[in-house]
Coordinates of C-alpha atoms and ligand atoms in Angstrom, one line a residue:
X1 CA 1.7 -21.1 28.8
X2 CA 3.7 -23.7 30.8
X3 CA 7.6 -23.6 31.1
X4 CA 9.0 -26.7 29.3
X5 CA 10.9 -28.8 32.3
X6 CA 13.4 -31.8 32.2
X7 CA 11.7 -34.9 30.9
X8 CA 12.4 -37.3 33.7
X9 CA 15.2 -39.0 31.4
X10 CA 16.6 -35.7 32.7
X11 CA 16.4 -34.2 28.9
X12 CA 15.3 -31.2 28.3
X13 CA 11.7 -31.8 26.7
X14 CA 10.4 -28.8 24.8
X15 CA 7.0 -28.6 24.4
X16 CA 5.0 -29.0 20.7
X17 CA 4.3 -26.6 18.9
X18 CA 0.7 -26.4 17.1
X19 CA 0.8 -24.5 14.1
X20 CA -2.4 -26.2 12.3
X21 CA -4.0 -25.9 16.0
X22 CA -3.3 -21.7 16.3
X23 CA -4.7 -21.3 12.5
X24 CA -7.8 -23.0 13.3
X25 CA -8.2 -21.3 16.9
X26 CA -7.2 -17.8 14.9
X27 CA -7.1 -18.0 11.4
X28 CA -10.1 -15.3 10.5
X29 CA -8.5 -13.1 12.4
X30 CA -6.0 -12.2 9.6
X31 CA -8.2 -9.1 8.4
X32 CA -8.9 -7.6 12.0
X33 CA -4.6 -8.6 12.9
X34 CA -4.0 -6.4 9.2
X35 CA -6.0 -3.7 9.9
X36 CA -4.4 -3.9 13.6
X37 CA -1.0 -4.6 13.5
X38 CA 0.5 -4.8 9.8
X39 CA -1.3 -2.7 7.2
X40 CA -4.6 -1.0 7.6
X41 CA -4.8 0.2 4.5
X42 CA -4.0 -2.4 2.8
X43 CA -6.6 -4.6 4.8
X44 CA -9.8 -1.2 3.9
X45 CA -8.6 -2.0 0.0
X46 CA -9.0 -5.7 0.4
X47 CA -12.6 -5.6 2.1
X48 CA -13.7 -2.7 -0.3
X49 CA -13.5 -4.8 -3.1
X50 CA -14.1 -7.5 -2.4
X51 CA -10.6 -9.1 -1.8
X52 CA -10.6 -10.6 2.2
X53 CA -11.3 -14.3 1.0
X54 CA -10.2 -16.4 4.0
X55 CA -8.1 -18.9 2.3
X56 CA -6.7 -21.6 4.0
X57 CA -5.5 -24.0 1.5
X58 CA -3.6 -23.9 -1.7
X59 CA -2.6 -27.0 -4.5
X60 CA -0.9 -26.6 -8.0
X61 CA -2.7 -23.2 -9.6
X62 CA -5.7 -22.6 -7.5
X63 CA -6.9 -21.0 -3.9
X64 CA -9.1 -22.8 -1.5
X65 CA -11.0 -20.9 0.7
X66 CA -12.5 -21.4 4.2
X67 CA -15.9 -22.2 2.5
X68 CA -14.2 -25.1 0.3
X69 CA -14.4 -22.7 -2.7
X70 CA -11.9 -22.5 -5.2
X71 CA -10.2 -19.7 -6.8
X72 CA -8.0 -19.9 -10.5
X73 CA -4.7 -17.7 -8.6
X74 CA -4.3 -15.8 -11.9
X75 CA -1.9 -13.2 -9.7
X76 CA 0.7 -16.2 -8.7
X77 CA 2.1 -14.7 -5.6
X78 CA 3.4 -11.9 -8.2
X79 CA 4.9 -15.2 -10.1
X80 CA 6.0 -17.2 -8.1
X81 CA 4.9 -20.0 -8.5
X82 CA 6.5 -22.2 -11.5
X83 CA 5.8 -25.5 -10.3
X84 CA 2.1 -24.6 -8.3
X85 CA 1.4 -23.6 -5.5
X86 CA 2.6 -26.5 -2.5
X87 CA 4.6 -28.6 -5.9
X88 CA 5.4 -32.0 -3.5
X89 CA 8.7 -32.5 -4.5
X90 CA 9.5 -28.8 -3.5
X91 CA 8.0 -29.2 -0.2
X92 CA 10.0 -32.8 0.2
X93 CA 13.0 -31.2 -0.5
X94 CA 12.5 -28.4 2.3
X95 CA 11.4 -31.0 4.9
X96 CA 15.0 -33.6 3.8
X97 CA 16.9 -30.5 4.7
X98 CA 15.4 -29.7 7.7
X99 CA 15.1 -33.4 8.8
X100 CA 19.4 -33.6 7.5
X101 CA 19.8 -31.2 10.4
X102 CA 22.4 -29.7 7.5
X103 CA 25.1 -27.3 9.0
X104 CA 23.4 -24.2 7.5
X105 CA 24.8 -20.8 7.3
X106 CA 28.5 -21.8 8.7
X107 CA 28.7 -18.3 7.9
X108 CA 33.1 -18.0 7.6
X109 CA 32.8 -22.4 6.1
X110 CA 31.4 -23.8 3.0
X111 CA 27.6 -23.7 2.2
X112 CA 27.0 -27.2 0.5
X113 CA 24.0 -26.4 -1.3
X114 CA 24.7 -22.8 -3.0
X115 CA 27.2 -24.1 -5.5
X116 CA 25.1 -27.0 -5.8
X117 CA 22.8 -24.8 -7.1
X118 CA 25.1 -21.4 -8.4
X119 CA 26.7 -25.0 -10.9
X120 CA 23.1 -25.5 -12.4
X121 CA 21.6 -21.8 -12.8
X122 CA 24.9 -20.9 -14.6
X123 CA 24.2 -24.1 -16.9
X124 CA 20.6 -22.9 -17.7
X125 CA 22.2 -19.5 -18.1
X126 CA 22.5 -17.3 -21.2
X127 CA 25.9 -17.5 -22.5
X128 CA 28.9 -17.7 -19.7
X129 CA 27.7 -16.2 -16.9
X130 CA 30.0 -18.3 -14.3
X131 CA 29.8 -16.2 -11.2
X132 CA 26.5 -15.8 -8.8
X133 CA 26.0 -14.4 -5.7
X134 CA 22.6 -15.1 -4.1
X135 CA 20.4 -12.8 -1.7
X136 CA 17.0 -13.3 -0.5
X137 CA 14.9 -10.5 -2.4
X138 CA 14.4 -8.9 -6.4
X139 CA 15.2 -5.8 -5.4
X140 CA 18.4 -6.3 -2.9
X141 CA 19.7 -8.6 -5.7
X142 CA 19.4 -5.8 -7.9
X143 CA 20.9 -3.3 -5.8
X144 CA 23.5 -5.7 -5.1
X145 CA 24.0 -5.8 -9.1
X146 CA 23.8 -1.8 -9.9
X147 CA 26.8 -1.9 -7.2
X148 CA 28.9 -4.5 -9.2
X149 CA 28.2 -2.7 -12.1
X150 CA 29.4 0.1 -10.5
X151 CA 32.6 -1.2 -9.4
X152 CA 33.7 -3.0 -12.8
X153 CA 33.4 0.2 -14.7
X154 CA 34.3 3.3 -12.3
X155 CA 31.5 5.2 -13.4
X156 CA 28.2 6.4 -11.4
X157 CA 25.5 6.4 -13.9
X158 CA 22.2 3.6 -14.3
X159 CA 19.6 4.1 -17.3
X160 CA 16.5 2.7 -16.1
X161 CA 13.3 2.8 -18.5
X162 CA 9.9 4.2 -18.0
X163 CA 7.6 1.9 -16.5
X164 CA 10.6 -0.4 -15.2
X165 CA 10.7 -2.1 -11.7
X166 CA 13.0 -3.8 -10.8
X167 CA 12.2 -3.3 -6.9
X168 CA 10.9 -1.0 -3.6
X169 CA 15.0 -1.2 -2.0
X170 CA 16.2 2.8 -2.9
X171 CA 19.1 1.1 -4.9
X172 CA 16.1 0.1 -7.1
X173 CA 13.6 2.2 -5.9
X174 CA 16.3 5.0 -7.8
X175 CA 15.8 3.2 -11.2
X176 CA 12.0 2.4 -10.8
X177 CA 10.3 4.0 -13.8
X178 CA 6.8 4.7 -11.9
X179 CA 6.6 7.4 -10.1
X180 CA 3.9 6.8 -7.7
X181 CA 6.3 4.2 -6.0
X182 CA 9.6 6.9 -5.8
X183 CA 7.5 10.1 -4.0
X184 CA 7.9 10.9 -1.0
X185 CA 11.0 8.7 -0.3
X186 CA 13.8 10.7 -1.7
X187 CA 17.0 11.9 -2.3
X188 CA 17.4 8.6 -3.9
X189 CA 20.5 7.3 -5.8
X190 CA 22.3 10.7 -8.0
X191 CA 23.4 9.7 -11.2
X192 CA 20.4 8.0 -12.4
X193 CA 18.9 8.3 -15.5
X194 CA 15.3 7.1 -17.3
X195 CA 14.9 6.6 -20.6
X196 CA 11.7 5.8 -22.9
X197 CA 11.1 1.6 -23.2
X198 CA 12.4 -0.2 -26.6
X199 CA 14.0 3.6 -27.2
X200 CA 17.3 2.3 -28.9
X201 CA 18.0 6.2 -29.7
X202 CA 17.5 7.4 -26.4
X203 CA 19.3 4.6 -24.4
X204 CA 22.1 5.9 -27.1
X205 CA 22.1 9.5 -26.1
X206 CA 21.8 8.0 -23.0
X207 CA 25.2 6.4 -23.1
X208 CA 26.9 9.1 -25.2
X209 CA 29.2 10.2 -22.6
X210 CA 30.7 7.4 -21.2
X211 CA 30.0 8.0 -17.9
X212 CA 27.1 4.8 -17.5
X213 CA 27.9 2.1 -15.1
X214 CA 24.4 0.5 -16.0
X215 CA 21.6 0.2 -18.7
X216 CA 18.8 -1.8 -16.0
X217 CA 16.2 -3.7 -17.8
X218 CA 13.5 -6.3 -18.3
X219 CA 13.4 -8.2 -21.6
X220 CA 9.4 -8.0 -20.8
X221 CA 8.1 -5.1 -18.8
X222 CA 6.0 -6.4 -15.7
X223 CA 4.0 -3.0 -15.4
X224 CA 1.8 -3.4 -18.6
X225 CA 3.2 -5.9 -20.0
X226 CA 5.5 -4.4 -22.3
X227 CA 7.1 -6.5 -24.4
X228 CA 10.6 -4.3 -27.1
X229 CA 11.2 -5.3 -30.4
X230 CA 12.6 -8.4 -31.6
X231 CA 16.0 -7.0 -31.7
X232 CA 15.5 -4.5 -29.1
X233 CA 18.0 -6.3 -26.3
X234 CA 20.8 -7.7 -28.9
X235 CA 21.0 -4.0 -30.3
X236 CA 21.0 -2.2 -26.4
X237 CA 23.8 -4.9 -25.8
X238 CA 25.4 -3.7 -28.3
X239 CA 24.7 0.1 -27.7
X240 CA 26.3 -1.0 -24.2
X241 CA 29.9 -2.7 -25.4
X242 CA 30.3 0.7 -27.2
X243 CA 30.2 3.1 -24.6
X244 CA 31.7 0.6 -22.6
X245 CA 28.5 0.0 -19.8
X246 CA 26.7 -3.3 -18.6
X247 CA 23.6 -4.9 -19.3
X248 CA 21.6 -5.5 -17.0
X249 CA 18.8 -7.7 -17.3
X250 CA 16.4 -8.1 -14.7
X251 CA 14.8 -11.2 -15.1
X252 CA 13.6 -11.5 -11.5
X253 CA 9.3 -12.4 -13.0
X254 CA 10.2 -13.0 -16.5
X255 CA 13.0 -15.8 -15.7
X256 CA 12.5 -19.3 -15.0
X257 CA 9.9 -20.6 -17.3
X258 CA 7.0 -17.6 -17.3
X259 CA 7.7 -16.3 -20.4
X260 CA 7.0 -19.7 -22.5
X261 CA 11.5 -20.2 -22.5
X262 CA 13.7 -20.6 -19.7
X263 CA 14.2 -17.4 -19.9
X264 CA 13.0 -14.6 -21.8
X265 CA 16.1 -12.6 -23.3
X266 CA 16.2 -16.6 -25.0
X267 CA 12.8 -16.2 -27.5
X268 CA 14.1 -15.9 -30.6
X269 CA 14.4 -11.8 -31.0
X270 CA 17.6 -11.6 -29.1
X271 CA 19.4 -14.9 -30.2
X272 CA 20.6 -18.2 -28.5
X273 CA 24.2 -16.5 -28.5
X274 CA 22.7 -13.9 -27.1
X275 CA 23.8 -12.6 -22.9
X276 CA 23.5 -9.9 -20.9
X277 CA 26.5 -8.6 -19.0
X278 CA 24.9 -9.6 -15.3
X279 CA 21.7 -11.4 -15.2
X280 CA 19.6 -11.3 -12.0
X281 CA 16.6 -13.9 -11.0
X282 CA 14.5 -14.1 -8.1
X283 CA 10.9 -15.2 -7.6
X284 CA 10.4 -18.9 -9.0
X285 CA 13.9 -19.5 -7.7
X286 CA 12.2 -19.5 -4.3
X287 CA 9.9 -22.3 -5.2
X288 CA 7.0 -20.4 -3.6
X289 CA 8.1 -21.1 -0.2
X290 CA 12.0 -19.7 1.0
X291 CA 12.7 -15.9 -0.3
X292 CA 16.2 -17.0 -3.0
X293 CA 17.0 -14.2 -5.5
X294 CA 20.8 -14.8 -7.3
X295 CA 22.6 -11.9 -9.9
X296 CA 24.5 -14.6 -12.1
X297 CA 27.8 -12.2 -14.0
X298 CA 30.8 -12.7 -16.2
X299 CA 34.0 -13.5 -14.4
X300 CA 35.7 -9.9 -15.1
X301 CA 32.6 -8.1 -13.4
X302 CA 32.4 -10.3 -10.6
X303 CA 36.5 -10.1 -10.1
X304 CA 36.2 -5.9 -9.6
X305 CA 34.7 -6.1 -7.4
X306 CA 36.0 -9.2 -4.8
X307 CA 39.7 -8.3 -6.3
X308 CA 41.5 -9.3 -3.2
X309 CA 41.2 -11.8 0.0
X310 CA 40.5 -8.7 1.9
X311 CA 37.8 -7.5 -0.5
X312 CA 35.7 -11.2 -0.6
X313 CA 33.4 -9.6 1.5
X314 CA 32.3 -6.4 0.1
X315 CA 29.0 -7.5 -1.0
X316 CA 27.2 -9.8 1.3
X317 CA 24.0 -10.4 2.7
X318 CA 22.9 -13.0 6.1
X319 CA 20.6 -15.6 4.5
X320 CA 21.3 -15.7 0.7
X321 CA 22.8 -19.0 0.7
X322 CA 20.7 -20.6 3.3
X323 CA 20.1 -24.2 2.7
X324 CA 16.3 -24.0 2.6
X325 CA 16.4 -21.4 0.3
X326 CA 19.4 -23.4 -2.1
X327 CA 16.8 -26.4 -1.3
X328 CA 13.8 -24.9 -2.6
X329 CA 16.1 -23.9 -5.4
X330 CA 17.4 -26.9 -6.5
X331 CA 13.9 -28.4 -6.3
X332 CA 12.5 -26.6 -8.7
X333 CA 15.1 -26.7 -11.4
X334 CA 14.6 -29.8 -10.7
X335 CA 11.0 -29.8 -11.6
X336 CA 10.5 -27.6 -14.3
X337 CA 12.7 -30.3 -15.6
X338 CA 11.2 -33.0 -14.5
X339 CA 7.6 -32.4 -15.7
X340 CA 8.8 -30.1 -18.9
X341 CA 6.8 -27.0 -17.4
X342 CA 8.8 -24.4 -19.3
X343 CA 7.3 -26.3 -22.3
X344 CA 4.2 -26.5 -20.7
X345 CA 3.9 -22.6 -20.0
X346 CA 4.6 -21.8 -23.1
X347 CA 1.8 -24.5 -24.7
X348 CA -0.8 -23.8 -21.8
X349 CA 0.1 -19.9 -22.5
X350 CA -0.1 -19.6 -26.5
X351 CA -3.7 -21.4 -26.1
X352 CA -4.8 -18.7 -23.5
X353 CA -3.5 -15.7 -25.4
X354 CA -4.8 -16.7 -28.8
X355 CA -8.6 -18.0 -27.0
X356 CA -8.8 -15.0 -25.3
X357 CA -7.7 -12.7 -28.3
X358 CA -10.2 -14.6 -30.7
X359 CA -13.4 -14.3 -27.7
X360 CA -13.1 -10.8 -26.7
X361 CA -12.0 -10.2 -30.8
X362 CA -14.5 -6.8 -31.7
X363 CA -15.4 -5.0 -28.5
X364 CA -14.8 -1.6 -28.9
X365 CA -13.3 -1.0 -25.2
X366 CA -10.4 -4.7 -25.7
X367 CA -7.7 -2.8 -27.3
X368 CA -5.4 -5.5 -27.3
X369 CA -4.2 -9.3 -25.8
X370 CA -0.5 -9.7 -25.7
X371 CA 2.5 -12.0 -24.1
X372 CA 4.3 -14.9 -23.6
X373 CA 3.9 -17.8 -22.4
X374 CA 2.0 -17.3 -18.7
X375 CA 2.6 -13.7 -18.6
X376 CA -0.1 -12.0 -20.4
X377 CA -2.4 -9.2 -20.7
X378 CA -5.8 -8.1 -21.1
X379 CA -5.3 -3.7 -22.6
X380 CA -9.1 -1.7 -23.3
X381 CA -9.1 1.7 -24.5
X382 CA -11.2 4.1 -24.5
X383 CA -14.7 3.2 -26.9
X384 CA -15.7 5.0 -29.8
X385 CA -19.5 4.6 -29.0
X386 CA -20.3 8.1 -27.2
X387 CA -22.0 6.8 -24.3
X388 CA -19.9 4.5 -23.4
X389 CA -17.1 7.3 -23.4
X390 CA -18.5 9.3 -21.3
X391 CA -19.0 6.3 -18.4
X392 CA -15.3 5.2 -19.2
X393 CA -14.6 9.0 -18.8
X394 CA -16.3 9.3 -15.6
X395 CA -14.5 6.1 -13.7
X396 CA -11.1 7.5 -15.0
X397 CA -11.6 10.8 -13.5
X398 CA -12.5 9.2 -10.1
X399 CA -9.1 6.9 -10.2
X400 CA -6.9 5.9 -13.3
X401 CA -7.0 2.3 -12.4
X402 CA -10.5 1.9 -11.3
X403 CA -12.1 0.3 -14.9
X404 CA -9.8 -2.1 -14.6
X405 CA -10.7 -2.9 -10.6
X406 CA -14.0 -2.4 -11.9
X407 CA -13.6 -5.5 -14.1
X408 CA -11.3 -7.2 -11.4
X409 CA -14.3 -7.8 -8.9
X410 CA -17.0 -9.6 -11.0
X411 CA -14.5 -11.7 -12.0
X412 CA -13.3 -12.6 -8.1
X413 CA -17.2 -12.5 -6.8
X414 CA -18.8 -13.9 -10.0
X415 CA -16.2 -16.5 -11.7
X416 CA -13.6 -17.2 -8.1
X417 CA -10.5 -16.2 -10.9
X418 CA -8.3 -13.5 -8.9
X419 CA -6.5 -10.9 -11.1
X420 CA -4.7 -7.7 -11.5
X421 CA -3.9 -4.5 -12.0
X422 CA -0.6 -4.7 -14.0
X423 CA 0.5 -0.5 -12.8
X424 CA -0.6 2.1 -11.9
X425 CA -2.6 4.2 -14.0
X426 CA -3.0 1.6 -16.4
X427 CA -6.0 0.1 -18.3
X428 CA -4.3 -3.0 -18.3
X429 CA -5.3 -6.6 -16.3
X430 CA -2.4 -9.2 -15.9
X431 CA -2.0 -12.6 -15.9
X432 CA 0.9 -14.1 -14.4
X433 CA -0.8 -17.8 -13.0
X434 CA 1.6 -20.7 -11.6
X435 CA 2.8 -22.5 -15.2
X436 CA 0.7 -25.9 -14.2
X437 CA -2.5 -23.8 -15.1
X438 CA -4.6 -26.3 -17.3
X439 CA -6.3 -25.7 -20.8
X440 CA -9.4 -26.6 -18.3
X441 CA -8.1 -23.9 -16.7
X442 CA -8.0 -21.7 -19.5
X443 CA -11.3 -22.4 -20.6
X444 CA -12.4 -21.2 -17.2
X445 CA -10.6 -17.8 -17.9
X446 CA -11.7 -17.0 -21.1
X447 CA -15.4 -17.4 -20.1
X448 CA -15.2 -15.9 -17.5
X449 CA -13.5 -12.7 -19.4
X450 CA -15.3 -13.5 -22.1
X451 CA -18.7 -12.4 -19.7
X452 CA -17.0 -10.2 -17.6
X453 CA -16.2 -8.3 -20.6
X454 CA -19.0 -8.3 -22.4
X455 CA -21.3 -6.7 -19.4
X456 CA -19.2 -3.8 -19.4
X457 CA -20.0 -3.1 -23.1
X458 CA -23.8 -2.0 -21.5
X459 CA -23.3 0.9 -19.9
X460 CA -25.0 1.1 -16.6
X461 CA -24.2 -2.6 -16.4
X462 CA -22.7 -4.9 -13.2
X463 CA -19.7 -3.6 -13.5
X464 CA -19.9 0.1 -14.2
X465 CA -21.9 -0.2 -11.4
X466 CA -18.8 -1.3 -9.6
X467 CA -16.7 0.9 -10.4
X468 CA -18.8 3.9 -9.3
X469 CA -19.2 1.9 -6.2
X470 CA -15.4 1.5 -6.2
X471 CA -15.1 5.8 -6.6
X472 CA -17.6 6.5 -3.9
X473 CA -15.0 4.6 -1.5
X474 CA -12.4 5.8 -3.0
X475 CA -13.5 9.8 -2.3
X476 CA -15.2 8.8 0.6
X477 CA -11.5 8.2 1.9
X478 CA -10.2 11.1 0.4
X479 CA -12.3 13.4 2.5
X480 CA -11.4 13.8 4.9
X481 CA -7.1 14.0 4.3
X482 CA -8.9 16.9 1.9
X483 CA -10.5 18.0 4.9
X484 CA -6.8 18.5 6.7
Ligands
PLP1 C1 10.7 -7.1 -12.6 C2 11.3 -7.3 -11.4 N1 12.2 -6.7 -11.1 C3 12.0 -6.6 -9.4 C4 11.5 -7.3 -8.3 C5 11.3 -6.6 -7.0 O1 11.4 -7.9 -6.4 P1 10.8 -8.0 -4.8 O2 9.9 -7.7 -4.7 O3 11.6 -9.9 -4.0 O4 12.1 -7.3 -4.3 C6 9.9 -7.5 -9.0 C7 9.0 -7.6 -8.4 O5 7.4 -7.9 -8.4 C8 10.1 -7.7 -10.7 O6 8.8 -8.4 -11.0

């Protein structure tokens, strides 16, 4: 590589960096590089299940591979694309932020965009949550929320739900109700307690000693797409208030339109006037571009941590208020409003859910189709007929998520629809596409599910073959470990 020398005019001259050229020369090496340097186990999974497509472009609700094939993206980068992939307005806002040579990250100084985004978030948030703390990742924001709650209450304990997912930083992991994620990373935070989701009696029991700082909960659980009873949040907040605990609402996945309301807690169960004590958002706030998260909270909760000038930076991070993230957040909120994306998510999501439920009705392995807006679950269950039950048991003995994997594969390979299992040991497929999904896309998804799920009701059909193949691959991978 040549070292740039001064230009004839004496100005330093940087050699151009050619990203498109780099990708065109080496983009096809993504999988071997992942194997070598990033995550060989993940590379092996992608190869085994045939999810090693060479994607070269994303647009709206679609991904495109290097053969020009289009995929409907029902995973949406784990629910970050409210406005769709590469939304031109959000992209342009980030470009503008760069072209303006903004005084990014002044450190000790006033960031110009953070206050504007905070003001917007406070305006759309439920109730009165006037203070905003910015961070970059969801887990990082959850950790901060736990600290704010502990500082305010002077109490140690955090209560969380079975199957809860709040991230994998050590604080958030300590409140993770999926034990697969916790194993081998302990000891985690002390003074945490897991209770069943949607169970007020257990919550009251956990709060009884008045030593709980916070109850942290998702309005709809991401792992499994579990929807609580209509008045669960309202009554949980009442219990928290009675026992002096704060309610931290994790809307990292559900917030900013995902469920067909700006926030999932605004669905009618809780009521318009309901509000948590702390509200955590992330994912879609990024515009699908720049990692960004925020904790909105009551004035007094914020003031307990930042109680004096000496304490003004007790909770902080380097990148939270960076200008590109703030510009992406402001542009995302603009797009949600301007294109009525929240209303669209409610409409298309309702249409997709109803069509799926109607087409899959009566199939003995389909247990439930549920969700809100564009957060939809298709849950399978043990079949009644003897022959199917034998196949079902065999796959579950090999691996408890295998049945869904066997459905997901033909959805990808035969129909080019990218989906995911909704968590470990679950027979649930989750759809969280970009919120710009169209009715025509929804029709395609319904057709693909109908064909694939019907095929798995024919024993010995392609789905079972795929299941057996995956099961064999899983056993093969386990073999050397067992020997050792
Ligand atoms: C509800 C919820 N909370 C927290 C997180 C963690 O966010 P991050 O992966 O940005 O740390 C996630 C991520 O999937 C989530 O869905």
